[in-house]
Short mmCIF file of C-alpha atoms in Angstrom, two decimals:
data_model
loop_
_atom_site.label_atom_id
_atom_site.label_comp_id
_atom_site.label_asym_id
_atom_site.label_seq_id
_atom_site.Cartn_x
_atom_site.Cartn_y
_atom_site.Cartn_z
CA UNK B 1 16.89 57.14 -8.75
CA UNK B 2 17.75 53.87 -10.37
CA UNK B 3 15.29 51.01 -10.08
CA UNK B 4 15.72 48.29 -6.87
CA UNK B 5 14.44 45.42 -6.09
CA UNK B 6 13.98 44.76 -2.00
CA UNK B 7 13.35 41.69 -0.54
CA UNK B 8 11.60 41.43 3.03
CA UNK B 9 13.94 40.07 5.72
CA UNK B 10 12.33 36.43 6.58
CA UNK B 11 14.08 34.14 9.14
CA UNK B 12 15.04 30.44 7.43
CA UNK B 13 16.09 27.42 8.59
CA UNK B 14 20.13 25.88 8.87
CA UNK B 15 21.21 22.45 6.99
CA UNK B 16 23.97 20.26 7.91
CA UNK B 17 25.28 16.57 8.79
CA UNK B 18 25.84 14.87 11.63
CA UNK B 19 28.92 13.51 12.14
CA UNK B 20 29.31 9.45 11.35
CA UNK B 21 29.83 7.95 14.11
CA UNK B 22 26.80 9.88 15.61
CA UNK B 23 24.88 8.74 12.05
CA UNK B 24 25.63 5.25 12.98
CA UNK B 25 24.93 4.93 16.48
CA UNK B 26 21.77 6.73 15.99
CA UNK B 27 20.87 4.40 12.73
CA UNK B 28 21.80 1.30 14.89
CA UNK B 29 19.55 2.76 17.94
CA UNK B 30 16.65 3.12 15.04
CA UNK B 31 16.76 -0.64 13.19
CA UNK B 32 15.72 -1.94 16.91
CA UNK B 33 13.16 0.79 17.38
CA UNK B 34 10.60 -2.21 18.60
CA UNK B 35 12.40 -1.93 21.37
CA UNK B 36 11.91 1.55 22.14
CA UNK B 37 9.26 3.48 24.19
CA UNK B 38 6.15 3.90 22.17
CA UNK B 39 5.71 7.84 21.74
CA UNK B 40 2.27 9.54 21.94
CA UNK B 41 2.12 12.61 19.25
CA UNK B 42 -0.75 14.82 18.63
CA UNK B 43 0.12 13.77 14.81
CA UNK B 44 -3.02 11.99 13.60
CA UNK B 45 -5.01 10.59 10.57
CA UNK B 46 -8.91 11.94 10.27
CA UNK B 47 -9.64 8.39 12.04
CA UNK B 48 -7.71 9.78 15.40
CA UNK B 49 -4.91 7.12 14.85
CA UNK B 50 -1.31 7.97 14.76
CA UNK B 51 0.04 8.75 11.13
CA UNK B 52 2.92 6.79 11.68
CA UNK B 53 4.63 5.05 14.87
CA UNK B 54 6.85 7.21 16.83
CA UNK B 55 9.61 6.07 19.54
CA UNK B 56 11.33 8.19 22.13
CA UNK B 57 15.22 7.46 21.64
CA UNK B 58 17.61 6.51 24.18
CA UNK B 59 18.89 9.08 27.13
CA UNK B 60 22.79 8.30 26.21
CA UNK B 61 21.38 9.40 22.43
CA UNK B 62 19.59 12.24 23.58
CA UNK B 63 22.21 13.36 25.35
CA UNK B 64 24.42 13.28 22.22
CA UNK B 65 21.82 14.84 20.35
CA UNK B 66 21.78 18.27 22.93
CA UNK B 67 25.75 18.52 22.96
CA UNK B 68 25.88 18.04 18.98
CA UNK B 69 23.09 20.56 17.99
CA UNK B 70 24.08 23.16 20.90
CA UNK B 71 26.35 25.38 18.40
CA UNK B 72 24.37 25.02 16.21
CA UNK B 73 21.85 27.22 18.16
CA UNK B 74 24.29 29.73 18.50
CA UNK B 75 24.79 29.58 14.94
CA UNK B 76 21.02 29.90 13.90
CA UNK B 77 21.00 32.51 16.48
CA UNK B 78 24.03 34.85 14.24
CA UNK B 79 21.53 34.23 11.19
CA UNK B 80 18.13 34.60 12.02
CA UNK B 81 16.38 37.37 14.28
CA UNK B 82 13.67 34.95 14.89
CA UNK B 83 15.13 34.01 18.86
CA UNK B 84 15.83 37.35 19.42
CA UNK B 85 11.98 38.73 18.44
CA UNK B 86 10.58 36.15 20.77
CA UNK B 87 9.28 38.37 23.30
CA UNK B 88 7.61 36.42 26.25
CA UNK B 89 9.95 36.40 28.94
CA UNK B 90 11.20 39.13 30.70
CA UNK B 91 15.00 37.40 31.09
CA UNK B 92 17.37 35.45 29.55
CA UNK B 93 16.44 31.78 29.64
CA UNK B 94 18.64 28.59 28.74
CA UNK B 95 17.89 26.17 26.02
CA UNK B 96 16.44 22.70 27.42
CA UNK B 97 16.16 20.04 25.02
CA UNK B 98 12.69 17.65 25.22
CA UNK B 99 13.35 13.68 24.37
CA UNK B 100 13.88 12.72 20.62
CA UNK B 101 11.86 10.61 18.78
CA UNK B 102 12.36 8.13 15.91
CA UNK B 103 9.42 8.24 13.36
CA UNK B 104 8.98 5.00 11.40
CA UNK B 105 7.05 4.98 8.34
CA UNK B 106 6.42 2.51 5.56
CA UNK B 107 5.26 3.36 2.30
CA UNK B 108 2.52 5.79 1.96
CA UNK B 109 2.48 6.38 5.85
CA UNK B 110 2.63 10.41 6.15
CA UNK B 111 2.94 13.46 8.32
CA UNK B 112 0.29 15.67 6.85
CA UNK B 113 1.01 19.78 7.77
CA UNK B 114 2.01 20.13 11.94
CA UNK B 115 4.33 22.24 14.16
CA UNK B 116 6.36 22.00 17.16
CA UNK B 117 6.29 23.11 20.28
CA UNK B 118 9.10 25.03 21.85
CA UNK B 119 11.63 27.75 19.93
CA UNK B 120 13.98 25.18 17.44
CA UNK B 121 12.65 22.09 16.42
CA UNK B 122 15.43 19.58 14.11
CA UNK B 123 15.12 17.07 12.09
CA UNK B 124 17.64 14.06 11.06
CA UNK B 125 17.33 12.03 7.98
CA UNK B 126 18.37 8.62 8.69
CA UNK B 127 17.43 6.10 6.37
CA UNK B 128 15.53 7.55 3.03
CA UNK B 129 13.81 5.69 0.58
CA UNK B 130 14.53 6.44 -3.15
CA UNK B 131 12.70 9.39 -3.19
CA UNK B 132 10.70 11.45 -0.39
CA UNK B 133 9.84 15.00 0.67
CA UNK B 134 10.40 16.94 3.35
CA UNK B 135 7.91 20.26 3.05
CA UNK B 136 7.51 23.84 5.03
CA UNK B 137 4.47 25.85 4.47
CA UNK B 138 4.41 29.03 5.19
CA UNK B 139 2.77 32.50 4.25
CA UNK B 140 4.24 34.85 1.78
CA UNK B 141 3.84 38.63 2.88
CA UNK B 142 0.15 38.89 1.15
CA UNK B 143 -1.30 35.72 2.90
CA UNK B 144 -0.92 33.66 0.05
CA UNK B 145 -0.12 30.18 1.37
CA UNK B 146 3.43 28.32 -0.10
CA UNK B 147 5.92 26.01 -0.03
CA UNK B 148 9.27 25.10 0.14
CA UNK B 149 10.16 21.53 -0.40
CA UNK B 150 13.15 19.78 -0.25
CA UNK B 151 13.53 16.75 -2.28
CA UNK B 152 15.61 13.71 -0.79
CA UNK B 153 17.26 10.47 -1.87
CA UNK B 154 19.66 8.14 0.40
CA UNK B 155 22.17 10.60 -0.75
CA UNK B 156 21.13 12.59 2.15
CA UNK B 157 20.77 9.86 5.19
CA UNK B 158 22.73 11.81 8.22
CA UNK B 159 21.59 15.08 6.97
CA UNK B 160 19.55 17.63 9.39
CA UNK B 161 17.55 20.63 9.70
CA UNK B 162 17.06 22.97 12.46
CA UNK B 163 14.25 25.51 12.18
CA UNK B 164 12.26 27.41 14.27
CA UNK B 165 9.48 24.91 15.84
CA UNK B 166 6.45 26.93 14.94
CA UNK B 167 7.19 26.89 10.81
CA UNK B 168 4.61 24.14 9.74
CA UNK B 169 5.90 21.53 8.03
CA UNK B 170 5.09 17.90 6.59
CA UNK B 171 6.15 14.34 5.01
CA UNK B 172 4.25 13.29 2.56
CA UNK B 173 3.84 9.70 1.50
CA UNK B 174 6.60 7.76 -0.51
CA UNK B 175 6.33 5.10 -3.21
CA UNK B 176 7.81 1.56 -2.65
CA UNK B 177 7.42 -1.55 -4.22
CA UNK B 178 9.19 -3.30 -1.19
CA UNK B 179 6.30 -2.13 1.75
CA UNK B 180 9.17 -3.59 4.74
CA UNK B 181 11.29 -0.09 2.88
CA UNK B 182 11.12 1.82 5.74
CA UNK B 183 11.57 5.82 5.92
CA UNK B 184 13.41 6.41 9.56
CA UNK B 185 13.85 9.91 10.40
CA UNK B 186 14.56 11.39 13.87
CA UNK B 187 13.21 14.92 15.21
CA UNK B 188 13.63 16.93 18.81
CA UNK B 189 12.22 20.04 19.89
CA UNK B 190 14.46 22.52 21.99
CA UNK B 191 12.66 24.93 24.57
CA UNK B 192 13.50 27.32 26.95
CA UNK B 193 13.63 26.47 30.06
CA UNK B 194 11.14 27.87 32.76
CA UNK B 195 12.18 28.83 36.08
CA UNK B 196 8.86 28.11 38.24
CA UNK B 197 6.52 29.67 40.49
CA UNK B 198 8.27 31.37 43.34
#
């Protein structure tokens, strides 16, 4: 028998770009976000305050949002057996997406390690400082806790990521000798819908 080398299946995450008119809306919606509804996140510093401000985005947006990443659900869905292995319900559900939020941060604001709730969660890059990182942590197969970072310039404003809500993941804080640079990301969780108590 010749020597092989076998890799464990693992589930991953997809990477793509909005579309620019989409980008620019959603950038425009973002600039004003003083505008927008404050959002409460479970995201906090060791001093029980918020890491960074949050804002729910528009309905017209979110709307946009749901018919935009809808493929790509499908699409994750012909990749990844993590959907499939999800084993709580007894039935085909639909997808329901929750409101968007924009998350505003200024140099050395963070996300320190979180997850989502729901099955996908994405992620859209909308306005990047020089240099940031986006970072999943994970365990390998023997417990031993890594990473996987991905490194980002403005290069990659409109970009996204969808991945499964539960993978945690953080932000962690940027350099800036201008402190009004602002890091503007958005991110939306997509759940299954539930069908009540009859």
């Amino acid at each position: 028998m010749t020597t092989q080398i076998i890799q464990f299946p693992n589930d991953g995450y997809i990477r793509g770009s909005l579309d620019t008119e989409l980008f620019n809306d959603l950038l425009e919606e973002a600039v004003n976000y003083q505008s927008r509804e404050i959002r409460i996140t479970g995201v906090k510093k060791s001093d029980g305050s918020q890491t960074c401000p949050h804002y729910n985005v528009s309905d017209e947006s979110s709307k946009r949002l749901e018919d935009f990443f809808l493929p790509y659900i499908t699409h994750f869905r012909e990749h990844f057996n993590y959907i499939q292995n999800l084993k709580f319900l007894n039935s085909d559900s639909p997808f329901v997406f929750d409101t968007p939020w924009f998350n505003i941060q200024k140099p050395n604001d963070y996300l320190p390690v979180h997850n989502h709730h729901g099955v996908l969660s994405y992620t859209v890059w909308l306005q990047l400082p020089v240099s940031s990182e986006f970072v999943f942590s994970y365990s390998t197969i023997t417990g031993r806790p890594d990473d996987y970072r991905i490194n980002l310039t403005p290069e990659n404003n409109g970009e996204f990521i969808l991945f499964p809500a539960t993978l945690n993941h953080a932000v962690y804080p940027y350099d800036s000798n201008d402190l009004t640079e602002n890091r503007i990301s958005l991110s939306g969780n997509i759940c299954l819908q539930g069908g009540g108590v009859q």
